[in-house]
């Protein structure tokens, strides 16, 4: 009996480690660039100074569809990208009436659409830019104040509707302007079969119970 429990415990622990690895992979997109400015707010640097236009590379071909202002995933205007296969072409420039600050740099983030943050406090919008969990995916930083950037959608990007946010970082390190794009959809590739994830989750959940059972049996055997 003791040997059986030991074997079951080992399997459960392996399953738990597998799930941790999967979750870490999914979190690989989370913010990785430190915020030098921890006090700037969106309202404080509004209105947005930047235009952010999107194009896409889908199945190797460049497309420039009509921008989609509707955040619903089933909107007729929505473009859907396949994770690890398709790319977003991000073109950013200051709006007419504004001047380019040549000493500034640009930071680009990918943000969840409004429908994809409802009842998800870990994706909650915050007016303080450095605390805004809605825009939790850093793509690149230190870009020129106007230009273009191509982002290959990583395989770990969760299936969701997104938009792109451009943040202008002034030469003193503070956020001084921003701009948001329209919406696009990402379809994540699921490499792990659902049946395997179900078995793994069950074993991981039973791991703590197995551990308790193992110690109880071992304690009883020692008494006898």
Coordinates of C-alpha atoms in Angstrom, one line a residue:
X1 CA 0.0 0.0 0.0
X2 CA 2.8 2.3 0.9
X3 CA 4.6 1.7 -2.4
X4 CA 1.4 2.4 -4.4
X5 CA 0.9 5.7 -2.6
X6 CA 4.5 6.7 -3.2
X7 CA 4.1 6.0 -7.0
X8 CA 0.8 7.9 -7.1
X9 CA 2.4 10.8 -5.3
X10 CA 5.2 11.0 -7.7
X11 CA 2.8 11.0 -10.7
X12 CA 0.7 13.7 -9.1
X13 CA 3.8 15.9 -8.4
X14 CA 4.9 15.5 -12.0
X15 CA 1.4 16.5 -13.2
X16 CA 1.5 19.6 -11.0
X17 CA 4.9 20.6 -12.4
X18 CA 3.5 20.2 -15.9
X19 CA 0.7 22.6 -15.2
X20 CA 3.1 25.1 -13.6
X21 CA 5.2 25.0 -16.8
X22 CA 2.1 25.5 -19.0
X23 CA 1.0 28.5 -16.9
X24 CA 4.4 30.0 -17.0
X25 CA 4.4 29.7 -20.7
X26 CA 1.1 31.5 -21.0
X27 CA 2.4 34.2 -18.7
X28 CA 5.5 34.7 -20.9
X29 CA 3.9 37.8 -22.5
X30 CA 3.4 39.6 -19.2
X31 CA 5.2 42.9 -18.5
X32 CA 8.9 42.5 -18.6
X33 CA 10.1 46.1 -19.2
X34 CA 10.4 48.2 -16.0
X35 CA 8.4 51.4 -15.6
X36 CA 10.7 54.4 -14.8
X37 CA 7.6 56.5 -14.5
X38 CA 5.2 55.1 -11.8
X39 CA 3.0 58.2 -11.4
X40 CA 1.9 59.2 -14.9
X41 CA -1.8 58.7 -15.7
X42 CA -3.7 58.4 -19.0
X43 CA -6.0 61.3 -18.0
X44 CA -2.9 63.4 -17.3
X45 CA -1.4 63.0 -20.8
X46 CA -4.7 63.0 -22.7
X47 CA -5.9 63.5 -25.4
X48 CA -3.9 60.8 -27.3
X49 CA -1.2 62.4 -29.5
X50 CA -0.5 59.3 -31.6
X51 CA -2.3 57.7 -34.5
X52 CA -1.7 53.9 -34.5
X53 CA -2.6 52.1 -37.7
X54 CA -2.5 48.3 -38.1
X55 CA -1.8 46.0 -41.0
X56 CA -1.4 42.2 -40.9
X57 CA 0.7 39.5 -42.4
X58 CA -1.6 36.5 -42.7
X59 CA -0.4 33.2 -44.3
X60 CA 2.6 35.2 -45.6
X61 CA 0.5 37.9 -47.4
X62 CA 0.2 41.5 -46.2
X63 CA -3.3 42.7 -45.6
X64 CA -4.6 46.2 -44.8
X65 CA -8.3 45.8 -43.9
X66 CA -10.7 48.5 -42.8
X67 CA -9.9 49.3 -39.1
X68 CA -12.2 47.6 -36.7
X69 CA -13.7 49.8 -34.0
X70 CA -16.0 47.1 -32.7
X71 CA -14.3 45.0 -29.9
X72 CA -16.7 42.1 -30.2
X73 CA -14.8 39.0 -31.3
X74 CA -17.6 38.1 -33.8
X75 CA -17.7 41.6 -35.3
X76 CA -17.9 41.5 -39.1
X77 CA -14.9 43.9 -39.3
X78 CA -12.7 41.8 -37.0
X79 CA -9.4 40.3 -38.4
X80 CA -8.4 37.1 -36.7
X81 CA -4.7 36.1 -36.5
X82 CA -3.2 32.7 -35.7
X83 CA -0.7 32.7 -32.9
X84 CA 2.9 31.8 -33.9
X85 CA 2.0 32.2 -37.6
X86 CA 0.6 35.7 -38.3
X87 CA 2.0 39.1 -37.6
X88 CA 0.7 42.6 -36.8
X89 CA 2.2 45.6 -38.7
X90 CA 2.2 48.5 -36.3
X91 CA 2.5 52.0 -37.9
X92 CA 2.6 54.9 -35.5
X93 CA 2.9 58.7 -36.1
X94 CA 1.8 61.9 -34.3
X95 CA -1.6 63.2 -35.3
X96 CA -1.9 66.4 -37.4
X97 CA -1.5 69.5 -35.3
X98 CA 1.1 67.9 -33.0
X99 CA 4.9 68.0 -33.4
X100 CA 7.3 65.1 -33.2
X101 CA 9.6 65.2 -30.1
X102 CA 12.8 63.8 -31.7
X103 CA 14.4 63.0 -28.3
X104 CA 11.5 60.8 -27.3
X105 CA 11.4 57.0 -27.6
X106 CA 8.4 54.7 -28.1
X107 CA 7.2 51.7 -26.1
X108 CA 4.6 49.4 -27.6
X109 CA 2.2 47.2 -25.6
X110 CA -0.6 44.8 -26.5
X111 CA -3.8 45.3 -24.5
X112 CA -6.9 43.2 -24.0
X113 CA -10.1 44.4 -25.5
X114 CA -12.8 45.8 -23.1
X115 CA -15.0 42.7 -23.3
X116 CA -12.0 40.5 -22.3
X117 CA -11.3 42.3 -19.0
X118 CA -14.8 41.9 -17.6
X119 CA -14.8 39.9 -14.3
X120 CA -11.0 39.5 -14.6
X121 CA -9.4 41.6 -12.0
X122 CA -5.9 40.5 -13.2
X123 CA -6.7 42.4 -16.4
X124 CA -8.2 45.4 -14.8
X125 CA -7.7 48.9 -16.3
X126 CA -5.9 51.4 -14.1
X127 CA -5.6 55.1 -15.0
X128 CA -2.0 54.9 -13.6
X129 CA -0.1 53.7 -16.7
X130 CA 2.4 51.6 -14.8
X131 CA -0.4 49.8 -12.9
X132 CA -2.6 49.2 -15.9
X133 CA -3.1 45.4 -16.2
X134 CA -5.2 45.7 -19.3
X135 CA -2.1 46.5 -21.2
X136 CA 0.0 43.8 -19.7
X137 CA 2.1 42.6 -22.7
X138 CA 5.3 44.4 -23.6
X139 CA 6.3 44.1 -27.2
X140 CA 9.2 46.4 -27.6
X141 CA 10.7 49.6 -26.3
X142 CA 13.3 52.3 -27.3
X143 CA 11.8 52.8 -30.8
X144 CA 12.1 56.0 -32.8
X145 CA 9.3 58.6 -32.2
X146 CA 7.6 57.7 -35.5
X147 CA 7.9 54.5 -37.5
X148 CA 6.7 50.9 -37.9
X149 CA 7.2 47.7 -36.0
X150 CA 6.2 44.1 -37.0
X151 CA 5.1 41.8 -34.2
X152 CA 4.9 38.1 -34.8
X153 CA 2.1 36.9 -32.5
X154 CA 3.7 34.6 -30.0
X155 CA 2.4 31.1 -29.5
X156 CA 1.6 31.9 -25.9
X157 CA -0.8 34.7 -26.6
X158 CA -4.1 33.8 -25.1
X159 CA -7.1 33.7 -27.5
X160 CA -8.6 37.2 -27.1
X161 CA -9.5 40.5 -28.8
X162 CA -6.6 43.0 -28.5
X163 CA -5.5 46.5 -29.4
X164 CA -2.1 48.0 -29.6
X165 CA -1.0 50.9 -27.4
X166 CA 1.9 53.2 -28.2
X167 CA 3.5 55.1 -25.3
X168 CA 5.8 58.0 -25.8
X169 CA 8.7 58.2 -23.3
X170 CA 10.3 61.6 -23.0
X171 CA 14.0 62.0 -22.5
X172 CA 13.5 62.4 -18.8
X173 CA 11.9 58.9 -18.6
X174 CA 8.3 60.1 -18.1
X175 CA 5.3 59.1 -20.2
X176 CA 4.3 62.2 -22.1
X177 CA 1.7 60.9 -24.7
X178 CA 0.1 57.8 -26.1
X179 CA -2.1 56.4 -28.8
X180 CA -4.4 53.3 -29.2
X181 CA -5.1 51.2 -32.3
X182 CA -8.3 49.6 -33.3
X183 CA -9.1 45.9 -32.5
X184 CA -7.9 42.5 -33.8
X185 CA -8.5 39.0 -32.7
X186 CA -5.9 36.2 -31.8
X187 CA -6.6 32.5 -32.0
X188 CA -4.1 30.6 -29.8
X189 CA -2.7 27.3 -30.9
X190 CA -3.5 24.6 -28.3
X191 CA -0.7 22.1 -28.5
X192 CA -1.8 20.1 -25.4
X193 CA -4.8 17.7 -26.0
X194 CA -7.8 18.5 -23.8
X195 CA -7.9 14.9 -22.5
X196 CA -4.3 15.1 -21.3
X197 CA -5.0 18.5 -19.6
X198 CA -8.0 16.9 -17.9
X199 CA -6.0 14.0 -16.6
X200 CA -3.1 16.2 -15.6
X201 CA -5.4 18.6 -13.7
X202 CA -7.1 15.7 -11.8
X203 CA -3.7 14.3 -10.8
X204 CA -2.4 17.7 -9.7
X205 CA -5.6 18.2 -7.6
X206 CA -5.2 14.8 -6.0
X207 CA -1.5 15.5 -5.2
X208 CA -2.1 17.1 -1.8
X209 CA -4.6 14.4 -0.8
X210 CA -2.1 11.7 -1.8
X211 CA 0.5 13.4 0.4
X212 CA -1.8 13.4 3.4
X213 CA -2.8 9.8 2.8
X214 CA 0.8 8.7 2.5
X215 CA 1.8 10.3 5.9
X216 CA -1.3 8.9 7.6
X217 CA -0.6 5.3 6.4
X218 CA 3.1 5.6 7.2
X219 CA 2.2 6.9 10.7
X220 CA -0.2 4.0 11.3
X221 CA 2.3 1.4 10.1
X222 CA 4.9 2.8 12.5
X223 CA 2.5 2.5 15.4
X224 CA 1.9 -1.2 14.5

